[in-house]
Amino acid sequence: MKEQLLKINQVEINTESFGNPEDPAVLLIMGAMSSLDWWDEEFCQRLAEEGRFVIRYDHRDLGKSTVYEQGTSNYTITDLADDAIGVLDAYSIQKAHVTGMSLGGMIGQIMAVKNPERVLSLSIIASSVFGTAQAELPQMNQRILDHHAKSALVDWSDRESSITYLAEGWKTLSGAKPFEKERMYLLAEREYSRAKQIQSRFNYTLLGGGEEYLDRMGEIDVPTVIIHGTDDPALPFEHGLALAKAIPHAELVTLEGTGHEIHSADWGKIIESVIKVSSTR
C-alpha cells in the first residue's frame, strides 16, 4: 500500500493505492461520512491481486483530507465528483473503472455523465438513483436516524466512546448477516486515529448540489453492475432495482441478507462482479 496526500481542486485529498500501476485502474469511492478505512485493506489487496490497480481515498471532511469547521457547507456533490476525477489526474490515469458505495455510487453516476471519457465501467454498491425518483422509494429505517441523533451527546475527545459510536453506527446499517463487531471496531479505531477532525463528517448532512445531473442515468453508456443487499435499511432493495432499470443494460447482483454494508462474506461476490464488469472494456 502506498499513501499520497494530493493537492486537488485547491484542497488536499489523501489517497492510498494497491497493486501494479500498469494494471487497469479501479477507483473506490466510499459513501457519506465514511473515510477510506471502510474499504478494508484486505478487500483492496484481494482486488489488486486480480490484476487491478486499486485506489481508495478520503473525501473532504474525512480522514487526512481537507476538513472544514463543523456545521458548514463548503462543497457540493459535483465538487466531490470533480475530486474523484482529480485523483485520476494526479495518478496520470486517463480512464478508470469506478466502484462506488452508497453516496459513492451517486458520485460515480455523475462522473459517468459529466466525464464519460474518463469512466470505463461502473460498479455501484448499496446506492440509489441520482434523481427525483429516489423520493418515491422506501425511506431510511428510523433506527439509523435515532443513532445519528445521539451524535451531539458524544464526547469526541473521548477515544473509547467515539469509537463505540462509529462502530455501532455500522450495526444500525447491518442486515440479516451477523454483525461483524470485531472488524467494525477495528475499522472505527483506525478511522478515529487517522481523522484530522472527526466531527467534520457530519457536514455531509448539508451536502447538496448536482441538480444539473439529476435523472440523467439514461445517458450512462458504460458497462454497469448494480450490487445491492436485500436487507439494506438505509437504501432498501427497491433503490437497487430502480437503479438497475434506470441505467441502460445494467446488471443487478443481489446480496441475500446483506444490509447497507460491505460484509466480508460478500467480498468474493463483489470482487468477482467488479472484475467481470471491468473486463468488458
Coordinates of C-alpha atoms in Angstrom, one line a residue:
M1 CA 0.0 0.0 0.0
K2 CA 1.3 3.5 -0.9
E3 CA -0.1 6.7 0.6
Q4 CA -0.2 10.1 -1.0
L5 CA -1.5 13.5 0.0
L6 CA -2.5 15.2 -3.2
K7 CA -3.4 18.8 -4.0
I8 CA -6.6 18.6 -6.0
N9 CA -9.1 21.4 -6.8
Q10 CA -7.4 23.6 -4.2
V11 CA -7.9 21.1 -1.4
E12 CA -5.8 18.2 0.0
I13 CA -7.1 14.7 -0.8
N14 CA -5.5 11.7 0.9
T15 CA -5.2 8.5 -1.2
E16 CA -3.8 5.0 -0.8
S17 CA -3.1 2.6 -3.7
F18 CA -2.6 -1.1 -4.0
G19 CA -1.1 -3.2 -6.8
N20 CA 0.7 -2.5 -10.1
P21 CA 0.1 0.9 -11.6
E22 CA 0.4 -0.7 -15.0
D23 CA -2.8 -2.7 -14.4
P24 CA -6.3 -1.3 -15.2
A25 CA -7.3 1.2 -12.5
V26 CA -10.2 0.8 -10.1
L27 CA -11.2 3.9 -8.2
L28 CA -13.0 3.1 -4.9
I29 CA -15.4 5.9 -3.8
M30 CA -16.8 5.5 -0.3
G31 CA -20.1 6.8 1.0
A32 CA -21.1 9.9 3.1
M33 CA -19.4 10.3 6.5
S34 CA -17.1 7.4 5.7
S35 CA -13.3 7.6 5.3
L36 CA -11.3 5.3 3.1
D37 CA -10.9 2.9 6.0
W38 CA -14.2 1.3 5.3
W39 CA -12.8 -0.1 2.1
D40 CA -10.9 -2.8 4.1
E41 CA -7.2 -3.1 3.3
E42 CA -7.6 -6.9 2.8
F43 CA -10.5 -6.2 0.3
C44 CA -8.3 -3.8 -1.6
Q45 CA -5.4 -6.2 -1.7
R46 CA -7.6 -9.1 -2.9
L47 CA -9.0 -6.9 -5.7
A48 CA -5.4 -5.8 -6.6
E49 CA -4.4 -9.5 -6.7
E50 CA -6.9 -9.9 -9.5
G51 CA -4.9 -7.7 -11.7
R52 CA -6.2 -4.3 -10.9
F53 CA -4.5 -1.1 -9.7
V54 CA -6.7 -0.1 -6.8
I55 CA -7.1 3.4 -5.3
R56 CA -9.1 4.4 -2.3
Y57 CA -9.2 7.9 -0.8
D58 CA -10.7 10.2 1.9
H59 CA -13.4 12.6 0.8
R60 CA -13.2 16.1 2.0
D61 CA -14.0 16.4 5.7
L62 CA -12.9 12.8 6.3
G63 CA -9.6 11.1 7.3
K64 CA -6.5 13.0 6.4
S65 CA -8.1 15.1 3.6
T66 CA -9.0 18.8 4.0
V67 CA -11.5 19.4 6.7
Y68 CA -13.8 22.4 7.5
E69 CA -15.5 23.8 10.5
Q70 CA -18.3 21.5 11.8
G71 CA -21.7 22.7 10.7
T72 CA -20.5 24.4 7.5
S73 CA -21.2 23.6 3.8
N74 CA -18.2 24.2 1.5
Y75 CA -18.8 21.8 -1.4
T76 CA -21.4 20.0 -3.5
I77 CA -21.8 16.5 -4.7
T78 CA -20.5 17.8 -8.1
D79 CA -17.3 19.0 -6.3
L80 CA -16.9 15.5 -4.9
A81 CA -17.2 14.1 -8.4
D82 CA -14.6 16.6 -9.6
D83 CA -12.3 15.5 -6.7
A84 CA -12.6 11.9 -8.0
I85 CA -11.5 13.0 -11.5
G86 CA -8.7 15.0 -9.8
V87 CA -7.5 11.8 -8.1
L88 CA -7.2 10.1 -11.5
D89 CA -5.4 13.2 -12.9
A90 CA -2.9 13.1 -10.1
Y91 CA -2.2 9.5 -10.8
S92 CA -1.9 10.2 -14.6
I93 CA -4.8 7.8 -15.2
Q94 CA -6.8 8.7 -18.3
K95 CA -9.6 6.2 -17.8
A96 CA -10.7 4.1 -14.8
H97 CA -13.2 1.6 -13.6
V98 CA -15.3 3.3 -10.9
T99 CA -16.7 1.4 -7.9
G100 CA -18.9 3.5 -5.5
M101 CA -20.6 2.6 -2.3
S102 CA -23.8 4.5 -1.3
L103 CA -23.1 8.2 -2.0
G104 CA -20.1 7.0 -3.8
G105 CA -22.4 5.3 -6.3
M106 CA -24.2 8.5 -7.0
I107 CA -20.8 10.3 -7.4
G108 CA -20.0 7.6 -9.9
Q109 CA -23.2 8.3 -11.8
I110 CA -22.3 12.0 -12.1
M111 CA -18.8 11.1 -13.3
A112 CA -20.2 8.9 -16.0
V113 CA -22.5 11.6 -17.2
K114 CA -20.2 14.6 -16.8
N115 CA -16.9 13.0 -17.8
P116 CA -17.9 9.9 -19.8
E117 CA -14.5 9.8 -21.5
R118 CA -12.9 9.0 -18.1
V119 CA -15.1 6.2 -16.9
L120 CA -14.7 2.7 -18.3
S121 CA -17.2 0.9 -16.1
L122 CA -19.4 1.4 -13.0
S123 CA -19.8 -0.9 -10.1
I124 CA -22.5 0.6 -7.8
I125 CA -22.9 -0.9 -4.3
A126 CA -25.8 -0.1 -1.9
S127 CA -26.8 3.1 -3.7
S128 CA -29.7 4.7 -5.4
V129 CA -30.8 6.6 -8.5
F130 CA -29.4 10.2 -8.6
G131 CA -32.8 11.6 -9.5
T132 CA -36.2 12.7 -8.4
A133 CA -37.5 9.1 -8.3
Q134 CA -35.5 8.5 -5.1
A135 CA -38.0 10.4 -3.1
E136 CA -40.7 7.9 -4.1
L137 CA -38.7 4.8 -3.0
P138 CA -38.8 3.3 0.6
Q139 CA -37.0 5.5 3.0
M140 CA -34.3 5.0 5.6
N141 CA -35.0 2.9 8.7
Q142 CA -35.7 5.1 11.8
R143 CA -33.1 3.2 13.9
I144 CA -30.4 4.8 11.7
L145 CA -31.8 8.3 12.3
D146 CA -32.1 7.6 16.0
H147 CA -28.5 6.6 16.2
H148 CA -27.2 9.7 14.5
A149 CA -29.4 11.9 16.7
K150 CA -27.2 10.8 19.6
S151 CA -24.1 12.2 18.0
A152 CA -24.5 15.6 19.8
L153 CA -24.1 13.7 23.1
V154 CA -20.8 12.1 22.1
D155 CA -17.6 13.5 23.7
W156 CA -15.4 13.3 20.6
S157 CA -12.3 13.8 22.7
D158 CA -13.0 10.5 24.4
R159 CA -11.4 7.9 22.2
E160 CA -13.4 4.9 23.5
S161 CA -16.8 6.4 23.4
S162 CA -16.2 7.9 19.9
I163 CA -15.0 4.5 18.5
T164 CA -18.1 2.8 20.0
Y165 CA -20.4 5.4 18.4
L166 CA -18.7 4.9 15.0
A167 CA -18.7 1.1 15.1
E168 CA -22.3 0.9 16.4
G169 CA -23.4 3.1 13.6
W170 CA -22.5 0.3 11.2
K171 CA -24.5 -2.0 13.3
T172 CA -27.6 0.0 12.5
L173 CA -26.8 -0.5 8.8
S174 CA -26.4 -4.2 9.0
G175 CA -28.8 -6.7 7.6
A176 CA -29.6 -10.4 8.4
K177 CA -25.9 -11.4 8.2
P178 CA -24.1 -11.5 11.6
F179 CA -22.8 -8.1 12.6
E180 CA -19.0 -8.2 12.4
K181 CA -18.4 -6.5 15.7
E182 CA -14.7 -7.1 16.0
R183 CA -14.0 -6.0 12.4
M184 CA -16.1 -2.9 12.7
Y185 CA -14.5 -1.8 16.0
L186 CA -11.0 -2.2 14.4
L187 CA -12.0 -0.1 11.4
A188 CA -13.6 2.5 13.6
E189 CA -10.5 2.7 15.7
R190 CA -8.4 3.2 12.5
E191 CA -10.8 5.9 11.3
Y192 CA -10.7 7.8 14.6
S193 CA -6.9 7.5 14.8
R194 CA -6.4 8.9 11.3
A195 CA -9.0 11.6 11.3
K196 CA -7.8 15.2 11.4
Q197 CA -11.2 16.3 12.8
I198 CA -13.7 13.5 13.3
Q199 CA -16.7 15.7 13.8
S200 CA -16.4 17.2 10.4
R201 CA -18.0 14.1 9.0
F202 CA -21.4 15.5 9.9
N203 CA -21.0 18.2 7.3
Y204 CA -22.3 15.6 4.9
T205 CA -25.8 16.2 6.3
L206 CA -25.7 19.6 4.5
L207 CA -24.5 18.2 1.2
G208 CA -26.4 19.4 -1.9
G209 CA -25.9 20.3 -5.5
G210 CA -25.7 18.3 -8.7
E211 CA -29.1 19.4 -9.9
E212 CA -27.9 19.5 -13.5
Y213 CA -27.2 15.8 -13.3
L214 CA -30.5 14.6 -11.8
D215 CA -32.4 12.0 -13.8
R216 CA -29.7 11.6 -16.4
M217 CA -28.9 7.9 -15.7
G218 CA -30.2 7.0 -19.2
E219 CA -27.1 8.8 -20.6
I220 CA -24.7 6.4 -18.9
D221 CA -23.1 4.3 -21.7
V222 CA -20.6 2.1 -19.9
P223 CA -20.9 -1.4 -18.6
T224 CA -22.6 -1.2 -15.2
V225 CA -23.3 -3.6 -12.4
I226 CA -25.6 -2.8 -9.5
I227 CA -24.8 -4.7 -6.3
H228 CA -27.4 -4.4 -3.6
G229 CA -28.3 -6.2 -0.4
T230 CA -31.9 -7.5 0.2
D231 CA -31.9 -6.2 3.8
D232 CA -30.5 -2.7 3.3
P233 CA -32.1 -0.5 6.0
A234 CA -30.6 2.8 4.6
L235 CA -31.4 2.4 0.9
P236 CA -33.8 -0.5 0.7
F237 CA -33.5 -3.1 -2.1
E238 CA -36.0 -1.2 -4.2
H239 CA -33.4 1.5 -4.7
G240 CA -31.1 -1.0 -6.3
L241 CA -33.9 -2.3 -8.5
A242 CA -34.8 1.2 -9.6
L243 CA -31.1 2.0 -10.4
A244 CA -30.8 -1.2 -12.5
K245 CA -33.8 -0.1 -14.5
A246 CA -32.6 3.5 -14.9
I247 CA -29.1 2.7 -16.3
P248 CA -29.2 1.1 -19.7
H249 CA -28.1 -2.5 -19.8
A250 CA -27.1 -2.6 -16.1
E251 CA -26.7 -5.9 -14.5
L252 CA -28.2 -6.5 -11.0
V253 CA -26.2 -8.6 -8.5
T254 CA -28.3 -9.4 -5.4
L255 CA -26.7 -10.0 -2.0
E256 CA -29.1 -12.0 0.1
G257 CA -29.4 -10.9 3.7
T258 CA -26.9 -8.0 3.3
G259 CA -27.6 -4.6 4.7
H260 CA -26.0 -1.2 3.9
E261 CA -22.5 -2.6 4.2
I262 CA -19.7 -4.4 2.5
H263 CA -19.9 -7.6 4.6
S264 CA -16.8 -9.8 4.4
A265 CA -19.0 -12.7 3.5
D266 CA -19.8 -10.8 0.3
W267 CA -16.2 -9.8 -0.7
G268 CA -15.8 -12.7 -3.1
K269 CA -19.0 -12.0 -4.9
I270 CA -18.4 -8.2 -5.0
I271 CA -14.8 -8.6 -6.3
E272 CA -16.0 -11.1 -8.9
S273 CA -18.6 -8.6 -10.1
V274 CA -16.1 -5.7 -10.2
I275 CA -13.6 -7.9 -12.2
K276 CA -16.3 -9.1 -14.6
V277 CA -17.6 -5.6 -15.4
S278 CA -14.1 -4.1 -15.6
S279 CA -13.1 -6.8 -18.1
T280 CA -15.7 -5.8 -20.7
R281 CA -13.8 -2.7 -21.9

